[in-house]
mmCIF file of C-alpha atoms and ligand atoms in Angstrom:
data_model
loop_
_atom_site.group_PDB
_atom_site.id
_atom_site.type_symbol
_atom_site.label_atom_id
_atom_site.label_comp_id
_atom_site.label_asym_id
_atom_site.label_seq_id
_atom_site.Cartn_x
_atom_site.Cartn_y
_atom_site.Cartn_z
ATOM 1 C CA MET T 1 10.229 -0.510 -0.695
ATOM 2 C CA ASN T 2 10.878 1.580 2.562
ATOM 3 C CA GLU T 3 11.823 0.401 6.262
ATOM 4 C CA LYS T 4 8.157 1.050 8.017
ATOM 5 C CA ILE T 5 6.652 -0.761 4.988
ATOM 6 C CA ARG T 6 8.933 -4.194 5.253
ATOM 7 C CA ASP T 7 8.374 -4.083 8.977
ATOM 8 C CA GLN T 8 4.983 -4.474 8.365
ATOM 9 C CA ILE T 9 5.392 -7.442 5.782
ATOM 10 C CA LYS T 10 7.485 -9.084 8.356
ATOM 11 C CA ILE T 11 4.422 -8.549 10.688
ATOM 12 C CA ALA T 12 1.845 -9.602 8.006
ATOM 13 C CA ALA T 13 3.652 -12.753 7.290
ATOM 14 C CA GLU T 14 3.550 -13.574 10.667
ATOM 15 C CA ILE T 15 -0.127 -13.187 10.780
ATOM 16 C CA ILE T 16 -0.795 -15.211 7.618
ATOM 17 C CA ARG T 17 1.558 -18.075 9.270
ATOM 18 C CA LYS T 18 -0.500 -18.190 12.303
ATOM 19 C CA GLY T 19 -3.778 -18.443 10.034
ATOM 20 C CA GLY T 20 -4.946 -15.340 10.090
ATOM 21 C CA LEU T 21 -6.448 -12.574 7.503
ATOM 22 C CA VAL T 22 -4.331 -9.900 5.522
ATOM 23 C CA ALA T 23 -5.460 -7.452 2.983
ATOM 24 C CA PHE T 24 -2.727 -6.492 0.499
ATOM 25 C CA PRO T 25 -2.170 -4.628 -2.485
ATOM 26 C CA THR T 26 -1.698 -6.099 -5.676
ATOM 27 C CA GLU T 27 -1.417 -4.367 -8.956
ATOM 28 C CA THR T 28 -4.714 -5.370 -10.141
ATOM 29 C CA VAL T 29 -7.262 -5.060 -6.849
ATOM 30 C CA TYR T 30 -6.011 -5.467 -3.126
ATOM 31 C CA GLY T 31 -6.438 -9.235 -1.777
ATOM 32 C CA LEU T 32 -7.924 -10.965 1.177
ATOM 33 C CA GLY T 33 -5.217 -13.577 1.738
ATOM 34 C CA ALA T 34 -4.979 -16.840 4.158
ATOM 35 C CA ASP T 35 -2.038 -19.160 4.123
ATOM 36 C CA GLY T 36 -3.183 -21.114 0.820
ATOM 37 C CA LEU T 37 -2.651 -24.533 2.603
ATOM 38 C CA ASN T 38 -4.531 -23.983 5.880
ATOM 39 C CA SER T 39 -8.063 -25.283 4.832
ATOM 40 C CA VAL T 40 -9.123 -23.303 8.617
ATOM 41 C CA ALA T 41 -7.307 -20.210 7.533
ATOM 42 C CA VAL T 42 -8.935 -20.266 3.868
ATOM 43 C CA ALA T 43 -12.398 -20.803 5.525
ATOM 44 C CA LYS T 44 -12.229 -17.114 7.523
ATOM 45 C CA ILE T 45 -11.570 -15.527 3.995
ATOM 46 C CA PHE T 46 -15.351 -17.111 2.783
ATOM 47 C CA GLU T 47 -16.821 -16.047 6.137
ATOM 48 C CA VAL T 48 -15.881 -12.679 6.018
ATOM 49 C CA LYS T 49 -16.575 -12.133 2.854
ATOM 50 C CA ASN T 50 -19.595 -13.848 2.639
ATOM 51 C CA ARG T 51 -18.592 -15.637 0.106
ATOM 52 C CA PRO T 52 -20.757 -18.774 -0.987
ATOM 53 C CA THR T 53 -18.441 -21.809 -0.811
ATOM 54 C CA PHE T 54 -19.060 -23.608 -3.945
ATOM 55 C CA ASN T 55 -16.605 -19.920 -5.386
ATOM 56 C CA PRO T 56 -13.183 -20.791 -5.629
ATOM 57 C CA LEU T 57 -10.183 -18.752 -5.257
ATOM 58 C CA ILE T 58 -6.704 -17.871 -7.052
ATOM 59 C CA LEU T 59 -3.498 -18.833 -5.012
ATOM 60 C CA HIS T 60 -0.710 -16.445 -5.343
ATOM 61 C CA ILE T 61 2.644 -17.905 -5.422
ATOM 62 C CA GLU T 62 6.024 -16.044 -5.693
ATOM 63 C CA ASN T 63 8.304 -18.345 -7.308
ATOM 64 C CA ILE T 64 8.059 -20.630 -9.864
ATOM 65 C CA ASP T 65 9.001 -23.438 -8.398
ATOM 66 C CA ARG T 66 6.257 -23.084 -6.116
ATOM 67 C CA LEU T 67 3.867 -23.943 -8.909
ATOM 68 C CA ASN T 68 4.698 -27.375 -9.427
ATOM 69 C CA THR T 69 3.479 -28.031 -5.410
ATOM 70 C CA VAL T 70 0.631 -27.076 -6.537
ATOM 71 C CA CYS T 71 -0.438 -28.561 -9.668
ATOM 72 C CA GLU T 72 0.218 -30.033 -12.728
ATOM 73 C CA ILE T 73 1.642 -28.190 -16.092
ATOM 74 C CA PRO T 74 0.327 -29.661 -19.232
ATOM 75 C CA GLY T 75 2.132 -28.600 -22.340
ATOM 76 C CA ASP T 76 3.914 -25.472 -23.375
ATOM 77 C CA LYS T 77 1.161 -23.187 -23.776
ATOM 78 C CA VAL T 78 1.808 -22.889 -20.039
ATOM 79 C CA HIS T 79 4.998 -22.256 -20.185
ATOM 80 C CA ASP T 80 4.831 -19.258 -23.265
ATOM 81 C CA LEU T 81 1.941 -17.836 -21.193
ATOM 82 C CA ILE T 82 3.726 -17.619 -17.814
ATOM 83 C CA GLU T 83 6.961 -16.348 -19.767
ATOM 84 C CA GLU T 84 5.467 -13.630 -21.360
ATOM 85 C CA PHE T 85 3.353 -12.183 -18.275
ATOM 86 C CA TRP T 86 4.338 -13.503 -14.849
ATOM 87 C CA PRO T 87 4.407 -11.974 -13.245
ATOM 88 C CA GLY T 88 0.846 -9.931 -14.040
ATOM 89 C CA PRO T 89 -2.500 -10.146 -13.937
ATOM 90 C CA LEU T 90 -2.785 -13.242 -15.634
ATOM 91 C CA THR T 91 -4.433 -16.083 -13.661
ATOM 92 C CA LEU T 92 -3.761 -19.531 -14.733
ATOM 93 C CA VAL T 93 -6.426 -22.576 -14.126
ATOM 94 C CA LEU T 94 -4.568 -25.851 -14.092
ATOM 95 C CA PRO T 95 -4.722 -29.840 -12.397
ATOM 96 C CA LYS T 96 -4.613 -29.281 -8.643
ATOM 97 C CA LYS T 97 -2.259 -31.375 -6.682
ATOM 98 C CA THR T 98 -3.556 -33.190 -3.597
ATOM 99 C CA ASN T 99 -1.838 -31.060 -1.000
ATOM 100 C CA VAL T 100 -4.184 -27.968 -2.201
ATOM 101 C CA PRO T 101 -6.669 -28.177 0.434
ATOM 102 C CA GLU T 102 -10.420 -28.587 -0.994
ATOM 103 C CA ILE T 103 -11.757 -25.321 0.096
ATOM 104 C CA VAL T 104 -9.747 -23.230 -1.900
ATOM 105 C CA THR T 105 -10.890 -24.943 -4.913
ATOM 106 C CA ALA T 106 -14.156 -25.442 -4.087
ATOM 107 C CA GLY T 107 -13.834 -29.285 -4.147
ATOM 108 C CA LEU T 108 -12.756 -29.383 -7.902
ATOM 109 C CA ASP T 109 -9.786 -31.408 -9.072
ATOM 110 C CA THR T 110 -8.274 -27.664 -10.570
ATOM 111 C CA VAL T 111 -6.853 -24.887 -8.724
ATOM 112 C CA ALA T 112 -6.179 -21.219 -10.319
ATOM 113 C CA VAL T 113 -2.683 -19.730 -9.699
ATOM 114 C CA ARG T 114 -1.078 -16.279 -10.216
ATOM 115 C CA MET T 115 2.163 -14.597 -9.548
ATOM 116 C CA PRO T 116 1.122 -11.004 -8.948
ATOM 117 C CA ASP T 117 3.610 -7.995 -10.085
ATOM 118 C CA ASN T 118 3.966 -5.472 -7.102
ATOM 119 C CA LEU T 119 6.585 -5.881 -4.722
ATOM 120 C CA ILE T 120 5.119 -5.742 -1.412
ATOM 121 C CA ALA T 121 2.472 -8.967 -2.516
ATOM 122 C CA LEU T 122 5.620 -10.541 -3.637
ATOM 123 C CA GLU T 123 7.502 -10.192 -0.928
ATOM 124 C CA LEU T 124 4.740 -11.138 1.815
ATOM 125 C CA ILE T 125 4.366 -13.949 -0.095
ATOM 126 C CA LYS T 126 8.433 -14.980 0.308
ATOM 127 C CA GLU T 127 8.040 -14.224 3.746
ATOM 128 C CA SER T 128 5.215 -15.929 4.507
ATOM 129 C CA ASP T 129 6.434 -19.166 2.638
ATOM 130 C CA THR T 130 3.406 -20.602 1.549
ATOM 131 C CA PRO T 131 0.706 -20.247 -1.771
ATOM 132 C CA ILE T 132 -1.480 -16.802 -0.451
ATOM 133 C CA ALA T 133 -5.122 -17.632 -1.171
ATOM 134 C CA ALA T 134 -6.498 -14.489 -1.977
ATOM 135 C CA PRO T 135 -9.993 -13.180 -3.273
ATOM 136 C CA SER T 136 -10.562 -9.454 -3.749
ATOM 137 C CA ALA T 137 -10.546 -8.162 -0.301
ATOM 138 C CA ASN T 138 -14.512 -7.353 -0.711
ATOM 139 C CA LEU T 139 -17.561 -7.919 0.742
ATOM 140 C CA PHE T 140 -19.465 -10.752 -1.644
ATOM 141 C CA GLY T 141 -20.401 -9.140 -4.554
ATOM 142 C CA GLN T 142 -19.473 -5.706 -3.668
ATOM 143 C CA LEU T 143 -17.116 -3.256 -5.556
ATOM 144 C CA SER T 144 -13.908 -4.353 -5.575
ATOM 145 C CA PRO T 145 -11.531 -2.401 -3.681
ATOM 146 C CA THR T 146 -8.467 -0.552 -5.423
ATOM 147 C CA ARG T 147 -7.132 1.805 -1.979
ATOM 148 C CA ALA T 148 -6.888 0.378 1.154
ATOM 149 C CA GLY T 149 -9.161 2.945 2.301
ATOM 150 C CA HIS T 150 -11.725 0.678 0.358
ATOM 151 C CA VAL T 151 -10.979 -2.511 1.902
ATOM 152 C CA GLN T 152 -11.145 -0.623 5.263
ATOM 153 C CA LYS T 153 -14.290 0.854 4.679
ATOM 154 C CA GLN T 154 -15.963 -3.040 4.259
ATOM 155 C CA LEU T 155 -13.728 -5.339 6.018
ATOM 156 C CA GLY T 156 -11.360 -3.278 8.735
ATOM 157 C CA ASP T 157 -13.126 -4.372 11.494
ATOM 158 C CA LYS T 158 -13.318 -8.067 10.519
ATOM 159 C CA ILE T 159 -9.606 -8.939 9.627
ATOM 160 C CA ASP T 160 -6.329 -9.250 11.108
ATOM 161 C CA MET T 161 -4.524 -6.650 8.841
ATOM 162 C CA ILE T 162 -4.655 -3.809 5.895
ATOM 163 C CA LEU T 163 -0.784 -3.186 3.713
ATOM 164 C CA ASP T 164 -1.362 -0.007 2.761
ATOM 165 C CA GLY T 165 0.629 -0.381 -0.805
ATOM 166 C CA GLY T 166 -1.136 3.091 -2.286
ATOM 167 C CA LYS T 167 -3.414 2.950 -5.752
ATOM 168 C CA CYS T 168 -3.529 -0.390 -7.715
ATOM 169 C CA SER T 169 -1.807 0.601 -10.468
ATOM 170 C CA ILE T 170 -4.499 -1.409 -13.019
ATOM 171 C CA GLY T 171 -7.134 -1.368 -11.001
ATOM 172 C CA ILE T 172 -9.361 -4.413 -12.653
ATOM 173 C CA GLU T 173 -9.099 -8.366 -12.051
ATOM 174 C CA SER T 174 -6.705 -10.378 -13.779
ATOM 175 C CA THR T 175 -7.967 -12.419 -17.124
ATOM 176 C CA ILE T 176 -8.500 -16.028 -16.505
ATOM 177 C CA LEU T 177 -7.976 -18.969 -18.521
ATOM 178 C CA LEU T 178 -8.823 -22.459 -18.070
ATOM 179 C CA ILE T 179 -5.774 -24.820 -19.408
ATOM 180 C CA GLU T 180 -7.055 -28.159 -20.392
ATOM 181 C CA ASN T 181 -4.503 -30.409 -22.382
ATOM 182 C CA ASP T 182 -3.888 -28.572 -25.004
ATOM 183 C CA ASP T 183 -7.407 -26.288 -24.741
ATOM 184 C CA VAL T 184 -7.387 -22.925 -23.415
ATOM 185 C CA THR T 185 -10.403 -21.417 -22.317
ATOM 186 C CA LEU T 186 -10.886 -17.634 -21.023
ATOM 187 C CA LEU T 187 -12.842 -17.817 -17.999
ATOM 188 C CA ARG T 188 -12.877 -14.030 -17.291
ATOM 189 C CA PRO T 189 -11.578 -11.195 -19.346
ATOM 190 C CA GLY T 190 -9.313 -9.103 -17.402
ATOM 191 C CA ALA T 191 -6.846 -7.000 -17.057
ATOM 192 C CA ILE T 192 -4.807 -8.453 -19.945
ATOM 193 C CA PRO T 193 -6.663 -8.275 -23.071
ATOM 194 C CA LEU T 194 -7.635 -11.353 -25.393
ATOM 195 C CA GLU T 195 -5.532 -9.824 -28.180
ATOM 196 C CA SER T 196 -2.165 -9.803 -26.275
ATOM 197 C CA ILE T 197 -3.226 -13.542 -25.334
ATOM 198 C CA ARG T 198 -3.328 -14.558 -28.874
ATOM 199 C CA GLU T 199 -0.396 -13.424 -30.236
ATOM 200 C CA ILE T 200 1.417 -15.122 -27.617
ATOM 201 C CA ILE T 201 -0.805 -18.686 -27.801
ATOM 202 C CA GLY T 202 -3.049 -18.572 -31.129
ATOM 203 C CA GLU T 203 -6.833 -18.383 -31.115
ATOM 204 C CA ILE T 204 -8.741 -19.942 -27.727
ATOM 205 C CA LYS T 205 -12.148 -20.549 -27.140
ATOM 206 C CA LEU T 206 -14.126 -17.939 -25.449
ATOM 207 C CA PHE T 207 -16.329 -18.141 -21.958
ATOM 208 C CA PRO T 208 -17.676 -21.773 -21.728
ATOM 209 C CA LYS T 209 -21.620 -21.793 -21.962
ATOM 210 C CA ARG T 210 -23.856 -22.121 -18.681
ATOM 211 C CA SER T 211 -24.441 -25.445 -19.590
ATOM 212 C CA GLU T 212 -21.163 -27.342 -20.402
ATOM 213 C CA HIS T 213 -19.845 -26.225 -16.554
ATOM 214 C CA PRO T 214 -23.611 -25.437 -15.018
ATOM 215 C CA ASN T 215 -21.326 -24.486 -11.946
ATOM 216 C CA ALA T 216 -18.715 -22.548 -13.732
ATOM 217 C CA PRO T 217 -16.906 -19.906 -11.231
ATOM 218 C CA GLY T 218 -16.912 -16.756 -12.224
ATOM 219 C CA GLN T 219 -20.068 -17.198 -14.264
ATOM 220 C CA LEU T 220 -22.400 -15.353 -11.725
ATOM 221 C CA ALA T 221 -24.874 -13.047 -13.448
ATOM 222 C CA PHE T 222 -23.763 -9.999 -11.078
ATOM 223 C CA HIS T 223 -20.712 -8.757 -9.225
ATOM 224 C CA TYR T 224 -19.174 -5.710 -8.716
ATOM 225 C CA SER T 225 -21.632 -3.384 -7.716
ATOM 226 C CA PRO T 226 -22.055 -0.405 -6.005
ATOM 227 C CA GLN T 227 -24.610 0.398 -3.593
ATOM 228 C CA THR T 228 -26.258 3.414 -5.327
ATOM 229 C CA PRO T 229 -28.644 1.834 -8.555
ATOM 230 C CA ILE T 230 -26.575 1.898 -11.244
ATOM 231 C CA LEU T 231 -27.684 1.714 -15.512
ATOM 232 C CA MET T 232 -26.272 2.451 -18.501
ATOM 233 C CA LEU T 233 -25.995 5.738 -19.732
ATOM 234 C CA THR T 234 -28.577 5.913 -22.780
ATOM 235 C CA VAL T 235 -30.722 8.433 -23.655
ATOM 236 C CA GLU T 236 -33.815 6.466 -22.359
ATOM 237 C CA ASN T 237 -32.079 5.824 -19.109
ATOM 238 C CA ILE T 238 -31.418 9.609 -18.404
ATOM 239 C CA GLU T 239 -34.936 10.479 -19.251
ATOM 240 C CA LYS T 240 -36.082 7.842 -16.695
ATOM 241 C CA HIS T 241 -34.453 8.807 -13.849
ATOM 242 C CA LYS T 242 -33.913 13.149 -15.283
ATOM 243 C CA ASP T 243 -35.785 14.171 -11.821
ATOM 244 C CA GLU T 244 -32.900 12.490 -9.606
ATOM 245 C CA LYS T 245 -29.489 13.327 -8.552
ATOM 246 C CA ILE T 246 -27.103 11.744 -10.962
ATOM 247 C CA GLY T 247 -24.340 10.600 -10.358
ATOM 248 C CA ALA T 248 -22.745 10.363 -14.750
ATOM 249 C CA ILE T 249 -19.494 8.593 -15.447
ATOM 250 C CA PHE T 250 -18.341 9.121 -18.814
ATOM 251 C CA PHE T 251 -15.042 7.279 -20.492
ATOM 252 C CA LYS T 252 -13.839 10.260 -22.446
ATOM 253 C CA GLY T 253 -16.114 13.070 -22.042
ATOM 254 C CA ASN T 254 -19.806 14.538 -21.963
ATOM 255 C CA ASP T 255 -21.245 14.359 -25.415
ATOM 256 C CA SER T 256 -24.681 14.561 -23.953
ATOM 257 C CA LYS T 257 -26.290 18.208 -23.712
ATOM 258 C CA PHE T 258 -27.449 17.295 -19.868
ATOM 259 C CA ASN T 259 -25.778 18.695 -16.792
ATOM 260 C CA PHE T 260 -25.818 15.750 -13.642
ATOM 261 C CA GLU T 261 -25.334 16.550 -10.688
ATOM 262 C CA LYS T 262 -21.605 14.411 -10.346
ATOM 263 C CA GLU T 263 -19.418 14.448 -13.587
ATOM 264 C CA ILE T 264 -16.265 12.321 -13.730
ATOM 265 C CA ILE T 265 -14.556 11.620 -16.919
ATOM 266 C CA LEU T 266 -12.572 8.596 -16.138
ATOM 267 C CA SER T 267 -9.505 9.271 -18.750
ATOM 268 C CA ASN T 268 -9.638 12.755 -20.960
ATOM 269 C CA ASN T 269 -7.843 11.454 -23.595
ATOM 270 C CA GLY T 270 -9.562 7.860 -24.215
ATOM 271 C CA SER T 271 -7.037 5.682 -22.753
ATOM 272 C CA LEU T 272 -8.884 2.393 -21.331
ATOM 273 C CA SER T 273 -6.044 1.639 -19.094
ATOM 274 C CA GLU T 274 -6.506 4.956 -17.419
ATOM 275 C CA ALA T 275 -10.269 4.377 -17.218
ATOM 276 C CA ALA T 276 -9.465 0.946 -15.744
ATOM 277 C CA ALA T 277 -7.688 2.542 -12.970
ATOM 278 C CA ASN T 278 -10.150 4.872 -12.465
ATOM 279 C CA LEU T 279 -13.037 2.645 -12.486
ATOM 280 C CA PHE T 280 -13.603 1.582 -9.142
ATOM 281 C CA SER T 281 -12.296 4.267 -7.175
ATOM 282 C CA THR T 282 -14.716 6.608 -8.818
ATOM 283 C CA LEU T 283 -17.827 3.805 -8.196
ATOM 284 C CA HIS T 284 -16.675 4.118 -4.519
ATOM 285 C CA LYS T 285 -16.370 7.334 -4.623
ATOM 286 C CA LEU T 286 -19.790 8.053 -6.387
ATOM 287 C CA ASP T 287 -21.386 5.589 -3.698
ATOM 288 C CA ASP T 288 -20.351 8.133 -0.936
ATOM 289 C CA LEU T 289 -22.480 10.991 -2.492
ATOM 290 C CA GLN T 290 -26.026 10.035 -1.664
ATOM 291 C CA LEU T 291 -27.203 9.982 -5.013
ATOM 292 C CA ASP T 292 -30.270 8.631 -6.536
ATOM 293 C CA CYS T 293 -28.458 6.468 -9.425
ATOM 294 C CA ILE T 294 -25.217 6.409 -10.940
ATOM 295 C CA LEU T 295 -25.290 6.184 -15.136
ATOM 296 C CA ILE T 296 -22.032 4.787 -16.419
ATOM 297 C CA GLU T 297 -21.066 5.374 -20.328
ATOM 298 C CA PRO T 298 -20.703 1.995 -22.134
ATOM 299 C CA PHE T 299 -17.024 1.363 -23.434
ATOM 300 C CA PRO T 300 -15.613 0.360 -26.842
ATOM 301 C CA LEU T 301 -15.434 -3.560 -26.986
ATOM 302 C CA GLU T 302 -11.588 -3.578 -27.801
ATOM 303 C CA GLY T 303 -8.481 -4.294 -25.776
ATOM 304 C CA LEU T 304 -9.198 -3.560 -22.062
ATOM 305 C CA GLY T 305 -12.483 -2.729 -22.752
ATOM 306 C CA VAL T 306 -13.784 -5.984 -23.032
ATOM 307 C CA ALA T 307 -12.791 -6.341 -19.840
ATOM 308 C CA LEU T 308 -14.338 -3.566 -18.202
ATOM 309 C CA MET T 309 -18.005 -3.892 -19.740
ATOM 310 C CA ASP T 310 -18.374 -7.078 -17.907
ATOM 311 C CA ARG T 311 -17.283 -5.856 -15.096
ATOM 312 C CA ILE T 312 -20.346 -2.800 -16.117
ATOM 313 C CA GLN T 313 -22.835 -5.573 -17.490
ATOM 314 C CA LYS T 314 -22.642 -7.115 -14.178
ATOM 315 C CA ALA T 315 -23.064 -4.329 -11.981
ATOM 316 C CA VAL T 316 -25.807 -2.812 -13.507
ATOM 317 C CA ALA T 317 -27.467 -6.859 -13.989
ATOM 318 C CA LYS T 318 -28.461 -6.125 -10.246
ATOM 319 C CA TYR T 319 -30.596 -3.178 -10.816
ATOM 320 C CA GLU T 320 -31.461 -4.102 -13.966
ATOM 321 C CA MET T 321 -33.233 -7.153 -12.739
ATOM 322 C CA ARG T 322 -35.704 -5.185 -10.316
HETATM 323 O O1 TXA L 1 -6.875 -9.969 -10.153
HETATM 324 C C1 TXA L 1 -7.238 -10.631 -9.560
HETATM 325 O O2 TXA L 1 -7.020 -11.907 -9.940
HETATM 326 C C2 TXA L 1 -7.297 -10.597 -8.345
HETATM 327 C C3 TXA L 1 -5.972 -9.747 -7.199
HETATM 328 C C4 TXA L 1 -6.600 -9.815 -5.387
HETATM 329 O O3 TXA L 1 -5.562 -11.232 -7.263
HETATM 330 N N1 TXA L 1 -8.175 -11.992 -7.309
HETATM 331 C C5 TXA L 1 -9.703 -11.845 -7.960
HETATM 332 O O4 TXA L 1 -9.955 -13.141 -6.831
HETATM 333 O O5 TXA L 1 -10.275 -11.164 -8.316
HETATM 334 P P1 TXA L 1 -11.605 -13.133 -6.952
HETATM 335 O O6 TXA L 1 -11.831 -14.483 -6.309
HETATM 336 O O7 TXA L 1 -12.785 -11.853 -6.768
HETATM 337 O O8 TXA L 1 -12.329 -13.839 -8.087
HETATM 338 C C6 TXA L 1 -11.731 -14.933 -8.655
HETATM 339 C C7 TXA L 1 -12.068 -15.771 -9.567
HETATM 340 C C8 TXA L 1 -13.495 -16.203 -9.460
HETATM 341 O O9 TXA L 1 -14.660 -15.781 -10.859
HETATM 342 C C9 TXA L 1 -13.509 -17.691 -9.527
HETATM 343 O O10 TXA L 1 -14.616 -18.391 -9.853
HETATM 344 C C10 TXA L 1 -12.357 -17.991 -10.342
HETATM 345 O O11 TXA L 1 -11.342 -17.143 -10.548
HETATM 346 N N2 TXA L 1 -12.046 -19.204 -10.131
HETATM 347 C C11 TXA L 1 -11.167 -19.847 -9.115
HETATM 348 N N3 TXA L 1 -10.798 -21.239 -8.252
HETATM 349 C C12 TXA L 1 -11.030 -21.757 -10.314
HETATM 350 C C13 TXA L 1 -10.911 -22.595 -10.646
HETATM 351 N N4 TXA L 1 -10.299 -23.949 -10.155
HETATM 352 N N5 TXA L 1 -11.688 -22.915 -11.835
HETATM 353 C C14 TXA L 1 -12.914 -21.719 -12.398
HETATM 354 N N6 TXA L 1 -12.479 -20.495 -11.822
HETATM 355 C C15 TXA L 1 -12.052 -20.511 -10.816
HETATM 356 MG MG1 MG L 2 -13.701 -10.381 -6.789
#
């Protein structure tokens, strides 16, 4: 890390300690950070994102000792998961301790915590000397940011500072697990595939039913949407929109006999991790081209493909409902 970025981190940490907002890079997406133990600072996150306050935030920590200060650690599975995946894109939802403000957890008795795998993020948390509460640094419901410029576009004039750490290496949000005694439930598919989690702790429960968790966070029907209408790339949708300016996103290549106004291939050699790293930045790019619609090819439902399809399904849901 060079001197310049070190100096910027010091300034950013000062802003966090004084209750301000700093956008910072993580390995998944950029986060919009505030002092996670200062409820007034955290309230500003909800305000600038336009985020409903029933949707709780993740606390980002930089060392394991800090974990004990914000939550209980029930059972061995948590230790095994942390040992294997931290620092990294795994968020654990655990019983909270009383010093965590209600606004962080939306009044729930659990708190989401993760240790990001990004040197700038880790250094910022360390210098700030507090857990940093951070959602993705985008306006509520819109595309997640994987570059500093994406944050600038949506939130630039509303926050105190953006730390530029270049492109996020993974490009898709963390996997979220709810830990209850010995039960582990997947709340959001993400950068760590289910297969890898099962290798460490065995079978886990899948998405909670809405009926069991009436206000389960992360269960919003639509999210991650560009401003340009987005639909699945299917024969019917191509037919329906054939007279329009279409931007097409392919996983590894255009097998259709159509030529589109703009075509983007996420990974020529069919790598899901390369596709994940390029997905949000591709959507940001197409969103700036004044297209009539974006058509996106479905991903295979294995490994990271599950998380990618989750994001795409939520993005298209907004437009399918019209
Ligand atoms: O990769 C990531 O996780 C990124 C980076 C910045 O760390 N953060 C992120 O935050 O994606 P956000 O706020 O966009 O998504 C956090 C999700 C939300 O769906 C929220 O409902 C869920 O975590 N969540 C937070 N606390 C929870 C809790 N106590 N119980 C259940 N879900 C929780
Ligand atoms: Mg988000």
